[in-house]
mmCIF file of C-alpha atoms in Angstrom:
data_model
loop_
_atom_site.group_PDB
_atom_site.id
_atom_site.type_symbol
_atom_site.label_atom_id
_atom_site.label_comp_id
_atom_site.label_asym_id
_atom_site.label_seq_id
_atom_site.Cartn_x
_atom_site.Cartn_y
_atom_site.Cartn_z
ATOM 1 C CA MET S 1 1.984 9.876 -11.889
ATOM 2 C CA ALA S 2 5.032 9.427 -9.645
ATOM 3 C CA LEU S 3 4.057 6.180 -8.338
ATOM 4 C CA PRO S 4 5.323 4.023 -11.209
ATOM 5 C CA ALA S 5 8.752 5.638 -10.541
ATOM 6 C CA THR S 6 8.542 4.725 -6.921
ATOM 7 C CA MET S 7 7.729 1.267 -7.992
ATOM 8 C CA LYS S 8 10.954 1.211 -9.960
ATOM 9 C CA VAL S 9 12.835 2.194 -6.827
ATOM 10 C CA LEU S 10 11.063 -0.084 -4.309
ATOM 11 C CA GLY S 11 10.217 -3.005 -6.490
ATOM 12 C CA VAL S 12 6.768 -4.465 -6.901
ATOM 13 C CA VAL S 13 6.331 -6.409 -3.682
ATOM 14 C CA VAL S 14 7.754 -3.663 -1.280
ATOM 15 C CA GLY S 15 5.859 -1.021 -3.273
ATOM 16 C CA LEU S 16 2.527 -2.803 -3.162
ATOM 17 C CA ILE S 17 2.959 -3.258 0.629
ATOM 18 C CA LEU S 18 3.684 0.406 1.220
ATOM 19 C CA ILE S 19 0.791 1.738 -0.967
ATOM 20 C CA LEU S 20 -1.541 -0.668 1.084
ATOM 21 C CA LEU S 21 0.033 0.415 4.532
ATOM 22 C CA MET S 22 0.204 4.109 3.826
ATOM 23 C CA GLY S 23 -3.453 3.874 2.671
ATOM 24 C CA ILE S 24 -4.571 2.268 5.920
ATOM 25 C CA LEU S 25 -2.560 4.731 8.097
ATOM 26 C CA SER S 26 -4.029 7.604 6.183
ATOM 27 C CA GLU S 27 -7.574 6.473 6.693
ATOM 28 C CA ILE S 28 -6.971 5.935 10.305
ATOM 29 C CA SER S 29 -5.527 9.513 10.633
ATOM 30 C CA VAL S 30 -8.572 10.849 8.676
ATOM 31 C CA GLU S 31 -10.917 9.078 10.987
ATOM 32 C CA LEU S 32 -9.047 10.606 13.992
ATOM 33 C CA LEU S 33 -9.370 14.039 12.298
ATOM 34 C CA VAL S 34 -13.144 13.587 12.055
ATOM 35 C CA ARG S 35 -13.381 12.544 15.681
ATOM 36 C CA LEU S 36 -11.259 15.401 16.783
ATOM 37 C CA SER S 37 -13.279 17.947 14.724
ATOM 38 C CA VAL S 38 -16.520 17.097 16.426
ATOM 39 C CA PHE S 39 -14.991 16.862 19.789
ATOM 40 C CA CYS S 40 -13.271 20.531 19.137
ATOM 41 C CA LYS S 41 -16.267 21.956 17.243
ATOM 42 C CA ALA S 42 -13.715 22.974 14.586
ATOM 43 C CA ALA S 43 -14.476 24.146 11.027
ATOM 44 C CA SER S 44 -10.919 23.838 9.714
ATOM 45 C CA TYR S 45 -7.766 21.850 10.056
ATOM 46 C CA GLY S 46 -6.028 24.640 11.822
ATOM 47 C CA GLU S 47 -8.620 25.142 14.396
ATOM 48 C CA VAL S 48 -8.364 21.438 15.427
ATOM 49 C CA VAL S 49 -4.575 21.965 15.845
ATOM 50 C CA GLN S 50 -5.021 25.198 17.744
ATOM 51 C CA PHE S 51 -7.519 23.670 20.209
ATOM 52 C CA ALA S 52 -4.927 21.116 21.270
ATOM 53 C CA LEU S 53 -1.576 22.648 20.619
ATOM 54 C CA GLY S 54 -2.064 26.396 20.713
ATOM 55 C CA ARG S 55 -1.912 29.072 18.142
ATOM 56 C CA PRO S 56 1.728 28.702 17.062
ATOM 57 C CA ALA S 57 1.082 25.120 16.153
ATOM 58 C CA LYS S 58 -2.075 26.347 14.161
ATOM 59 C CA ILE S 59 0.010 28.759 12.288
ATOM 60 C CA LEU S 60 2.570 26.055 11.550
ATOM 61 C CA SER S 61 -0.186 23.831 10.144
ATOM 62 C CA GLU S 62 -1.803 26.246 7.976
ATOM 63 C CA ILE S 63 1.900 27.072 6.627
ATOM 64 C CA CYS S 64 2.193 23.413 5.843
ATOM 65 C CA ILE S 65 -1.073 23.382 4.088
ATOM 66 C CA ILE S 66 -0.155 26.277 1.961
ATOM 67 C CA ILE S 67 3.296 24.825 0.989
ATOM 68 C CA ASN S 68 1.869 21.293 0.450
ATOM 69 C CA ASN S 69 -1.055 22.439 -1.780
ATOM 70 C CA ALA S 70 0.919 25.020 -3.670
ATOM 71 C CA GLY S 71 3.377 22.287 -4.269
ATOM 72 C CA VAL S 72 0.824 19.972 -5.571
ATOM 73 C CA LEU S 73 -0.738 22.552 -7.784
ATOM 74 C CA VAL S 74 2.657 23.504 -9.283
ATOM 75 C CA VAL S 75 3.245 19.748 -9.998
ATOM 76 C CA TYR S 76 -0.063 19.732 -11.855
ATOM 77 C CA LEU S 77 0.992 22.426 -14.124
ATOM 78 C CA ILE S 78 4.332 20.911 -14.604
ATOM 79 C CA ILE S 79 2.602 17.719 -15.857
ATOM 80 C CA VAL S 80 0.343 19.788 -18.059
ATOM 81 C CA GLY S 81 3.427 21.455 -19.671
ATOM 82 C CA ASP S 82 5.332 17.930 -19.922
ATOM 83 C CA VAL S 83 2.390 16.343 -21.664
ATOM 84 C CA MET S 84 1.154 19.099 -24.010
ATOM 85 C CA SER S 85 4.364 20.858 -25.076
ATOM 86 C CA GLY S 86 6.882 18.087 -24.359
ATOM 87 C CA SER S 87 9.997 17.808 -21.965
ATOM 88 C CA LEU S 88 13.607 17.365 -22.482
ATOM 89 C CA HIS S 89 13.464 13.811 -23.743
ATOM 90 C CA HIS S 90 9.904 13.630 -24.766
ATOM 91 C CA ILE S 91 7.698 14.958 -27.553
ATOM 92 C CA GLY S 92 4.512 16.929 -26.439
ATOM 93 C CA VAL S 93 0.884 16.040 -27.846
ATOM 94 C CA PHE S 94 0.702 19.253 -29.700
ATOM 95 C CA ASP S 95 4.076 18.630 -31.328
ATOM 96 C CA GLN S 96 2.720 15.236 -32.541
ATOM 97 C CA TRP S 97 -0.577 16.678 -33.702
ATOM 98 C CA LEU S 98 0.435 20.049 -35.346
ATOM 99 C CA GLY S 99 4.316 20.063 -35.519
ATOM 100 C CA ASN S 100 6.313 23.048 -34.210
ATOM 101 C CA GLY S 101 4.565 26.136 -33.103
ATOM 102 C CA PHE S 102 4.007 28.408 -30.156
ATOM 103 C CA TRP S 103 2.742 25.368 -28.246
ATOM 104 C CA ASP S 104 6.349 24.502 -28.063
ATOM 105 C CA HIS S 105 6.757 27.147 -25.418
ATOM 106 C CA ARG S 106 5.352 25.604 -22.351
ATOM 107 C CA LYS S 107 5.196 28.730 -20.436
ATOM 108 C CA ILE S 108 2.813 30.287 -22.939
ATOM 109 C CA LEU S 109 0.818 26.974 -22.986
ATOM 110 C CA ILE S 110 0.495 26.665 -19.261
ATOM 111 C CA LEU S 111 -0.548 30.363 -19.015
ATOM 112 C CA ILE S 112 -3.394 29.713 -21.440
ATOM 113 C CA VAL S 113 -4.617 26.656 -19.552
ATOM 114 C CA VAL S 114 -4.472 28.646 -16.174
ATOM 115 C CA VAL S 115 -6.402 31.614 -17.628
ATOM 116 C CA ILE S 116 -9.067 29.855 -19.716
ATOM 117 C CA PHE S 117 -9.638 26.657 -17.873
ATOM 118 C CA LEU S 118 -8.408 26.834 -14.335
ATOM 119 C CA ALA S 119 -9.243 30.427 -13.321
ATOM 120 C CA PRO S 120 -13.021 30.054 -13.821
ATOM 121 C CA LEU S 121 -13.309 26.920 -11.613
ATOM 122 C CA CYS S 122 -10.905 28.394 -8.893
ATOM 123 C CA VAL S 123 -13.012 31.425 -8.287
ATOM 124 C CA LEU S 124 -15.919 29.228 -6.907
ATOM 125 C CA ASP S 125 -16.162 29.864 -3.219
ATOM 126 C CA ARG S 126 -17.983 26.664 -2.050
ATOM 127 C CA ILE S 127 -16.324 23.191 -2.277
ATOM 128 C CA GLU S 128 -19.818 21.885 -2.738
ATOM 129 C CA SER S 129 -19.873 23.673 -6.221
ATOM 130 C CA LEU S 130 -16.906 21.555 -7.195
ATOM 131 C CA SER S 131 -18.649 18.137 -6.566
ATOM 132 C CA MET S 132 -19.416 17.380 -10.232
ATOM 133 C CA THR S 133 -15.813 18.269 -11.529
ATOM 134 C CA SER S 134 -14.432 16.219 -8.635
ATOM 135 C CA ALA S 135 -16.513 13.217 -9.538
ATOM 136 C CA ALA S 136 -15.477 13.692 -13.355
ATOM 137 C CA SER S 137 -11.738 13.931 -12.351
ATOM 138 C CA VAL S 138 -12.112 10.555 -10.591
ATOM 139 C CA ALA S 139 -13.785 9.013 -13.626
ATOM 140 C CA LEU S 140 -10.990 10.207 -15.927
ATOM 141 C CA ALA S 141 -8.378 8.914 -13.549
ATOM 142 C CA VAL S 142 -10.112 5.504 -13.606
ATOM 143 C CA VAL S 143 -10.051 5.467 -17.352
ATOM 144 C CA PHE S 144 -6.290 6.162 -17.344
ATOM 145 C CA VAL S 145 -5.803 3.327 -15.046
ATOM 146 C CA VAL S 146 -7.946 0.975 -16.990
ATOM 147 C CA VAL S 147 -6.284 1.719 -20.355
ATOM 148 C CA CYS S 148 -2.727 1.391 -18.709
ATOM 149 C CA PHE S 149 -3.796 -1.885 -17.072
ATOM 150 C CA ILE S 150 -5.114 -3.398 -20.247
ATOM 151 C CA VAL S 151 -2.043 -2.352 -22.392
ATOM 152 C CA ALA S 152 0.275 -3.894 -19.638
ATOM 153 C CA PHE S 153 -1.755 -7.060 -19.540
ATOM 154 C CA ILE S 154 -1.770 -7.607 -23.245
ATOM 155 C CA LYS S 155 2.038 -7.020 -23.389
ATOM 156 C CA LEU S 156 2.566 -9.302 -20.592
ATOM 157 C CA VAL S 157 0.406 -12.073 -22.216
ATOM 158 C CA GLU S 158 2.444 -11.679 -25.492
ATOM 159 C CA GLY S 159 5.717 -11.894 -23.539
ATOM 160 C CA LYS S 160 6.852 -8.199 -24.391
ATOM 161 C CA ILE S 161 7.480 -7.091 -20.952
ATOM 162 C CA ASN S 162 10.762 -7.573 -19.187
ATOM 163 C CA PRO S 163 10.516 -9.289 -15.703
ATOM 164 C CA PRO S 164 10.097 -6.492 -13.192
ATOM 165 C CA ARG S 165 12.262 -5.939 -9.923
ATOM 166 C CA MET S 166 10.508 -7.409 -7.028
ATOM 167 C CA SER S 167 12.472 -5.800 -4.192
ATOM 168 C CA PRO S 168 14.625 -2.594 -3.780
ATOM 169 C CA ASP S 169 18.038 -2.205 -5.235
ATOM 170 C CA PHE S 170 20.783 -1.622 -2.712
ATOM 171 C CA GLY S 171 23.680 -1.771 -5.198
ATOM 172 C CA SER S 172 24.573 1.712 -5.469
ATOM 173 C CA THR S 173 24.703 5.168 -3.377
ATOM 174 C CA THR S 174 22.034 6.661 -5.892
ATOM 175 C CA ALA S 175 19.743 3.796 -5.401
ATOM 176 C CA ILE S 176 20.062 4.090 -1.649
ATOM 177 C CA LEU S 177 19.425 7.715 -1.837
ATOM 178 C CA ASP S 178 16.273 7.091 -3.928
ATOM 179 C CA LEU S 179 15.098 4.667 -1.339
ATOM 180 C CA LEU S 180 15.414 7.388 1.564
ATOM 181 C CA VAL S 181 13.127 9.833 -0.511
ATOM 182 C CA VAL S 182 10.614 7.475 -2.156
ATOM 183 C CA ILE S 183 8.385 6.782 0.800
ATOM 184 C CA PRO S 184 7.936 10.590 1.503
ATOM 185 C CA ILE S 185 6.959 10.887 -2.188
ATOM 186 C CA MET S 186 4.439 8.252 -1.863
ATOM 187 C CA SER S 187 2.833 10.136 1.129
ATOM 188 C CA ASN S 188 1.949 12.897 -1.296
ATOM 189 C CA ALA S 189 -0.739 10.453 -2.773
ATOM 190 C CA TYR S 190 -2.840 10.008 0.272
ATOM 191 C CA VAL S 191 -2.795 13.488 1.953
ATOM 192 C CA CYS S 192 -6.167 15.027 1.757
ATOM 193 C CA HIS S 193 -6.588 15.843 5.564
ATOM 194 C CA PHE S 194 -6.847 19.562 4.973
ATOM 195 C CA ASN S 195 -10.209 18.912 2.977
ATOM 196 C CA VAL S 196 -11.778 16.739 5.730
ATOM 197 C CA GLN S 197 -13.332 19.579 7.645
ATOM 198 C CA PRO S 198 -14.797 21.524 4.709
ATOM 199 C CA ILE S 199 -16.258 18.376 3.417
ATOM 200 C CA TYR S 200 -17.790 17.406 6.752
ATOM 201 C CA ASN S 201 -19.223 20.845 7.230
ATOM 202 C CA GLU S 202 -21.094 20.548 3.839
ATOM 203 C CA LEU S 203 -21.970 16.727 4.088
ATOM 204 C CA GLU S 204 -25.756 16.357 3.988
ATOM 205 C CA GLY S 205 -27.026 14.594 7.088
ATOM 206 C CA ARG S 206 -23.451 14.899 8.469
ATOM 207 C CA SER S 207 -22.414 12.638 11.226
ATOM 208 C CA PRO S 208 -18.875 10.936 12.116
ATOM 209 C CA LYS S 209 -20.150 7.644 10.952
ATOM 210 C CA LYS S 210 -21.281 8.876 7.534
ATOM 211 C CA MET S 211 -17.976 10.747 7.203
ATOM 212 C CA ASN S 212 -15.824 7.729 8.030
ATOM 213 C CA LEU S 213 -17.895 5.577 5.385
ATOM 214 C CA VAL S 214 -17.038 8.302 2.861
ATOM 215 C CA GLY S 215 -13.239 7.956 3.932
ATOM 216 C CA ARG S 216 -13.095 4.258 3.691
ATOM 217 C CA ILE S 217 -14.679 4.035 0.314
ATOM 218 C CA THR S 218 -12.352 6.798 -0.918
ATOM 219 C CA THR S 219 -9.143 5.166 0.475
ATOM 220 C CA LEU S 220 -10.208 1.714 -0.921
ATOM 221 C CA LEU S 221 -10.587 3.379 -4.361
ATOM 222 C CA CYS S 222 -7.213 5.051 -3.938
ATOM 223 C CA ILE S 223 -5.469 2.017 -3.017
ATOM 224 C CA VAL S 224 -6.833 0.243 -6.209
ATOM 225 C CA VAL S 225 -6.158 3.061 -8.530
ATOM 226 C CA TYR S 226 -2.636 3.726 -7.147
ATOM 227 C CA SER S 227 -1.564 -0.001 -7.003
ATOM 228 C CA SER S 228 -2.916 -0.321 -10.660
ATOM 229 C CA THR S 229 -1.149 2.712 -11.691
ATOM 230 C CA ALA S 230 2.006 1.952 -10.088
ATOM 231 C CA ILE S 231 2.249 -1.605 -11.379
ATOM 232 C CA SER S 232 1.122 -1.078 -14.939
ATOM 233 C CA GLY S 233 3.168 2.032 -15.437
ATOM 234 C CA TYR S 234 6.215 0.361 -14.088
ATOM 235 C CA LEU S 235 5.524 -2.922 -16.170
ATOM 236 C CA LEU S 236 5.149 -0.965 -19.412
ATOM 237 C CA PHE S 237 8.271 1.027 -19.075
ATOM 238 C CA GLY S 238 10.607 -0.727 -16.616
ATOM 239 C CA LYS S 239 13.855 0.931 -15.976
ATOM 240 C CA ASP S 240 12.969 3.728 -18.339
ATOM 241 C CA THR S 241 9.986 4.959 -16.249
ATOM 242 C CA GLU S 242 10.120 8.656 -15.610
ATOM 243 C CA GLY S 243 9.305 10.575 -12.430
ATOM 244 C CA ASP S 244 6.125 11.795 -14.502
ATOM 245 C CA VAL S 245 5.062 8.443 -16.285
ATOM 246 C CA LEU S 246 2.749 10.297 -18.603
ATOM 247 C CA THR S 247 5.935 11.570 -20.521
ATOM 248 C CA ASN S 248 6.521 7.961 -21.405
ATOM 249 C CA PHE S 249 3.471 7.849 -23.421
ATOM 250 C CA ASP S 250 4.975 9.359 -26.449
ATOM 251 C CA LYS S 251 6.353 6.276 -28.167
ATOM 252 C CA ASP S 252 5.011 3.221 -29.710
ATOM 253 C CA LEU S 253 3.491 0.900 -26.989
ATOM 254 C CA GLY S 254 4.075 -2.190 -29.183
ATOM 255 C CA ILE S 255 0.265 -2.883 -29.511
ATOM 256 C CA SER S 256 -2.452 -2.245 -32.056
ATOM 257 C CA PHE S 257 -3.956 1.264 -31.796
ATOM 258 C CA SER S 258 -0.908 2.499 -29.879
ATOM 259 C CA SER S 259 -1.095 6.087 -30.963
ATOM 260 C CA THR S 260 -4.598 6.383 -30.201
ATOM 261 C CA LEU S 261 -4.224 4.913 -26.721
ATOM 262 C CA ASN S 262 -1.369 7.258 -26.070
ATOM 263 C CA TYR S 263 -3.520 10.197 -26.766
ATOM 264 C CA ILE S 264 -6.564 8.993 -24.693
ATOM 265 C CA VAL S 265 -4.113 8.402 -21.695
ATOM 266 C CA ARG S 266 -2.374 11.704 -21.922
ATOM 267 C CA VAL S 267 -5.115 13.982 -22.888
ATOM 268 C CA GLY S 268 -7.694 12.279 -20.589
ATOM 269 C CA TYR S 269 -5.325 12.775 -17.636
ATOM 270 C CA ILE S 270 -4.797 16.420 -18.547
ATOM 271 C CA PHE S 271 -8.501 16.978 -18.104
ATOM 272 C CA HIS S 272 -8.460 14.958 -14.941
ATOM 273 C CA LEU S 273 -5.971 17.580 -13.570
ATOM 274 C CA VAL S 274 -7.876 20.538 -14.694
ATOM 275 C CA LEU S 275 -10.927 19.235 -12.849
ATOM 276 C CA VAL S 276 -9.260 18.348 -9.726
ATOM 277 C CA PHE S 277 -7.005 21.448 -9.438
ATOM 278 C CA PRO S 278 -9.799 23.689 -8.042
ATOM 279 C CA VAL S 279 -10.341 21.257 -5.157
ATOM 280 C CA VAL S 280 -6.794 21.552 -3.867
ATOM 281 C CA HIS S 281 -6.868 25.214 -4.652
ATOM 282 C CA PHE S 282 -9.951 25.627 -2.500
ATOM 283 C CA SER S 283 -7.937 24.344 0.622
ATOM 284 C CA LEU S 284 -5.043 26.462 -0.327
ATOM 285 C CA ARG S 285 -7.095 29.480 -0.554
ATOM 286 C CA GLN S 286 -8.773 28.778 2.735
ATOM 287 C CA ALA S 287 -5.445 28.226 4.560
ATOM 288 C CA VAL S 288 -4.091 31.605 3.321
ATOM 289 C CA ASP S 289 -7.160 33.325 4.301
ATOM 290 C CA ALA S 290 -7.072 31.752 7.733
ATOM 291 C CA LEU S 291 -3.383 32.751 8.160
ATOM 292 C CA PHE S 292 -3.340 36.218 6.858
ATOM 293 C CA PHE S 293 -7.120 37.401 7.490
ATOM 294 C CA GLU S 294 -7.924 35.852 10.835
ATOM 295 C CA GLY S 295 -11.153 37.183 12.355
ATOM 296 C CA ALA S 296 -12.176 38.600 8.981
ATOM 297 C CA ALA S 297 -15.675 37.786 7.384
ATOM 298 C CA PRO S 298 -15.808 34.307 5.689
ATOM 299 C CA LEU S 299 -14.543 34.204 2.038
ATOM 300 C CA VAL S 300 -18.078 33.265 0.993
ATOM 301 C CA GLU S 301 -19.224 36.716 2.338
ATOM 302 C CA SER S 302 -16.198 38.597 0.704
ATOM 303 C CA LYS S 303 -16.160 38.022 -2.966
ATOM 304 C CA LYS S 304 -13.556 40.789 -3.516
ATOM 305 C CA ARG S 305 -10.956 39.312 -1.097
ATOM 306 C CA SER S 306 -11.789 35.815 -2.475
ATOM 307 C CA LEU S 307 -11.242 36.825 -6.132
ATOM 308 C CA ALA S 308 -7.891 38.756 -4.932
ATOM 309 C CA LEU S 309 -6.509 35.643 -3.257
ATOM 310 C CA THR S 310 -7.490 33.493 -6.210
ATOM 311 C CA VAL S 311 -5.603 35.658 -8.604
ATOM 312 C CA MET S 312 -2.640 35.992 -6.430
ATOM 313 C CA LEU S 313 -2.271 32.283 -5.919
ATOM 314 C CA LEU S 314 -2.747 31.354 -9.598
ATOM 315 C CA VAL S 315 0.017 33.843 -10.452
ATOM 316 C CA LEU S 316 2.471 32.393 -7.871
ATOM 317 C CA ILE S 317 1.590 28.804 -8.824
ATOM 318 C CA TYR S 318 2.061 29.604 -12.534
ATOM 319 C CA PHE S 319 5.572 31.022 -11.894
ATOM 320 C CA GLY S 320 6.446 28.140 -9.712
ATOM 321 C CA SER S 321 5.668 25.656 -12.416
ATOM 322 C CA THR S 322 8.011 27.430 -14.839
ATOM 323 C CA MET S 323 10.996 27.436 -12.290
ATOM 324 C CA ILE S 324 10.828 23.719 -10.678
ATOM 325 C CA PRO S 325 12.365 21.268 -13.110
ATOM 326 C CA SER S 326 10.078 18.182 -12.479
ATOM 327 C CA ILE S 327 7.374 16.643 -10.343
ATOM 328 C CA TRP S 328 10.099 14.358 -8.785
ATOM 329 C CA THR S 329 11.967 17.299 -7.451
ATOM 330 C CA ALA S 330 8.731 18.973 -5.977
ATOM 331 C CA PHE S 331 7.312 15.681 -4.474
ATOM 332 C CA LYS S 332 10.712 14.884 -2.792
ATOM 333 C CA PHE S 333 10.627 18.008 -0.720
ATOM 334 C CA THR S 334 6.768 18.512 -0.016
ATOM 335 C CA GLY S 335 6.598 14.732 0.619
ATOM 336 C CA ALA S 336 9.228 14.557 3.343
ATOM 337 C CA THR S 337 8.063 17.770 5.147
ATOM 338 C CA THR S 338 4.524 19.149 4.721
ATOM 339 C CA ALA S 339 2.760 16.038 3.576
ATOM 340 C CA VAL S 340 4.090 13.815 6.391
ATOM 341 C CA SER S 341 3.229 16.580 8.874
ATOM 342 C CA LEU S 342 -0.393 17.037 7.792
ATOM 343 C CA GLY S 343 -1.153 13.534 7.208
ATOM 344 C CA PHE S 344 0.709 11.575 9.963
ATOM 345 C CA ILE S 345 2.250 13.901 12.546
ATOM 346 C CA PHE S 346 -0.414 16.581 13.473
ATOM 347 C CA PRO S 347 -3.436 14.116 13.683
ATOM 348 C CA PRO S 348 -1.910 11.650 16.178
ATOM 349 C CA LEU S 349 -0.060 14.352 18.125
ATOM 350 C CA VAL S 350 -3.541 16.382 18.662
ATOM 351 C CA ALA S 351 -5.168 13.018 19.478
ATOM 352 C CA LEU S 352 -2.763 12.136 22.096
ATOM 353 C CA ARG S 353 -2.820 15.689 23.634
ATOM 354 C CA LEU S 354 -6.781 15.713 23.731
ATOM 355 C CA SER S 355 -6.880 12.148 25.160
ATOM 356 C CA LYS S 356 -5.806 13.932 28.466
ATOM 357 C CA GLN S 357 -8.840 16.351 28.030
ATOM 358 C CA GLY S 358 -11.540 13.671 27.773
ATOM 359 C CA LEU S 359 -11.399 12.665 24.057
ATOM 360 C CA GLY S 360 -11.812 8.946 25.421
ATOM 361 C CA LEU S 361 -9.012 7.156 23.186
ATOM 362 C CA SER S 362 -8.813 3.567 24.064
ATOM 363 C CA LEU S 363 -5.339 2.053 25.027
ATOM 364 C CA GLY S 364 -5.226 0.606 21.598
ATOM 365 C CA GLU S 365 -5.894 3.862 19.819
ATOM 366 C CA LYS S 366 -3.306 5.725 21.899
ATOM 367 C CA PHE S 367 -0.695 3.027 20.912
ATOM 368 C CA LEU S 368 -1.568 3.362 17.331
ATOM 369 C CA SER S 369 -1.438 7.199 17.495
ATOM 370 C CA PHE S 370 1.998 6.896 19.074
ATOM 371 C CA VAL S 371 3.294 4.429 16.527
ATOM 372 C CA MET S 372 2.046 6.536 13.693
ATOM 373 C CA LEU S 373 3.713 9.677 15.186
ATOM 374 C CA VAL S 374 7.014 7.992 15.578
ATOM 375 C CA LEU S 375 6.954 6.416 12.098
ATOM 376 C CA ALA S 376 6.000 9.758 10.477
ATOM 377 C CA VAL S 377 8.794 11.765 12.268
ATOM 378 C CA ALA S 378 11.335 9.202 11.452
ATOM 379 C CA VAL S 379 10.246 8.976 7.602
ATOM 380 C CA SER S 380 10.194 12.928 7.626
ATOM 381 C CA ILE S 381 14.008 13.051 9.084
ATOM 382 C CA VAL S 382 15.172 10.369 6.783
ATOM 383 C CA GLY S 383 13.534 11.912 3.629
ATOM 384 C CA VAL S 384 15.093 15.222 4.358
ATOM 385 C CA ILE S 385 18.460 13.658 4.958
ATOM 386 C CA GLY S 386 18.104 11.728 1.605
ATOM 387 C CA ASN S 387 17.085 14.996 -0.297
ATOM 388 C CA VAL S 388 20.099 16.935 1.058
ATOM 389 C CA TYR S 389 22.516 14.224 0.122
ATOM 390 C CA SER S 390 20.935 13.714 -3.279
ATOM 391 C CA LEU S 391 21.171 17.488 -3.843
ATOM 392 C CA ARG S 392 24.893 17.386 -2.747
ATOM 393 C CA GLY S 393 25.557 14.495 -5.077
ATOM 394 C CA LYS S 394 24.189 16.259 -8.057
ATOM 395 C CA SER S 395 26.149 19.638 -7.254
ATOM 396 C CA GLY S 396 29.304 17.483 -6.681
#
């Protein structure tokens, strides 16, 4: 939902190139992780890191997973609040349907969603149990993309869309600061690396070849969905595109059945978030358990510990969603630090270290790992600097 806003900053051409490039780099790092997991006989992301870099690095990677996933789940709840109860400049779905009421209070609304819809899914202790909800969430995301793309195409044909920017804007300090943080924001979209080991472990007839096929199909689908979302969202709303583009769908789209389409887009995406939330929560809970209960029985065998962790995490995520103002704010920081680290720093770093222990990387693979590592560190440093300066600018 932040991708159309990144397109507004980067322009269509540069934005599309980056979506494609980051998708390719992400898939390369996922395949590296699969290979590393088999080589290390590791059952989790942290175990892969520990095998190559030691226990302190494992702890750091688990902290990154916790911060990243907690940040993503906070973002999901912020979006739920924005869409259903409205935000500062936009009307919520419930306001449009029912007028003013308790649903204006986003904290109450988010709490109801957490307790009634999310908690029952989050208590499930095997990622396999979430396969159907995950598939349904993908289907709803595709519905969102298709509707946006059709609306944008109709308006484009009718000449109701202003020409989009094709390249970045370097005309102001604010624009340049946005450029520094937009690539880390985009990195959030592809970071799924902490789920590689759990999914591989539960994959029927598992093999690196089969897992790599899963990864490639998934990455291709992501590239198509992300590109379509970014372009159609930016075309529809242009310079008025919000950090959370769903909030833009509270006004007339300028075509027939506009209000109906608005509701389909927003309500459908809320259901998508509800269904995908438990998948991210699963990895978050696993990381917290690995960090604080190392050596204890697996969560599957300890229902009480699993339930206690689930409740604690949902409470913290809920309070986080009531304090952070927007998804753009959250993604700026997680993207520049934890997302880049998990997706593009740890995997090549581990691969280069293990290449000296018999992993068998080719010269080309070593070079690619080194380039990915250097680029990721540079993006992280630049992103953090950009965030600091943007905060100073606002406080000043």
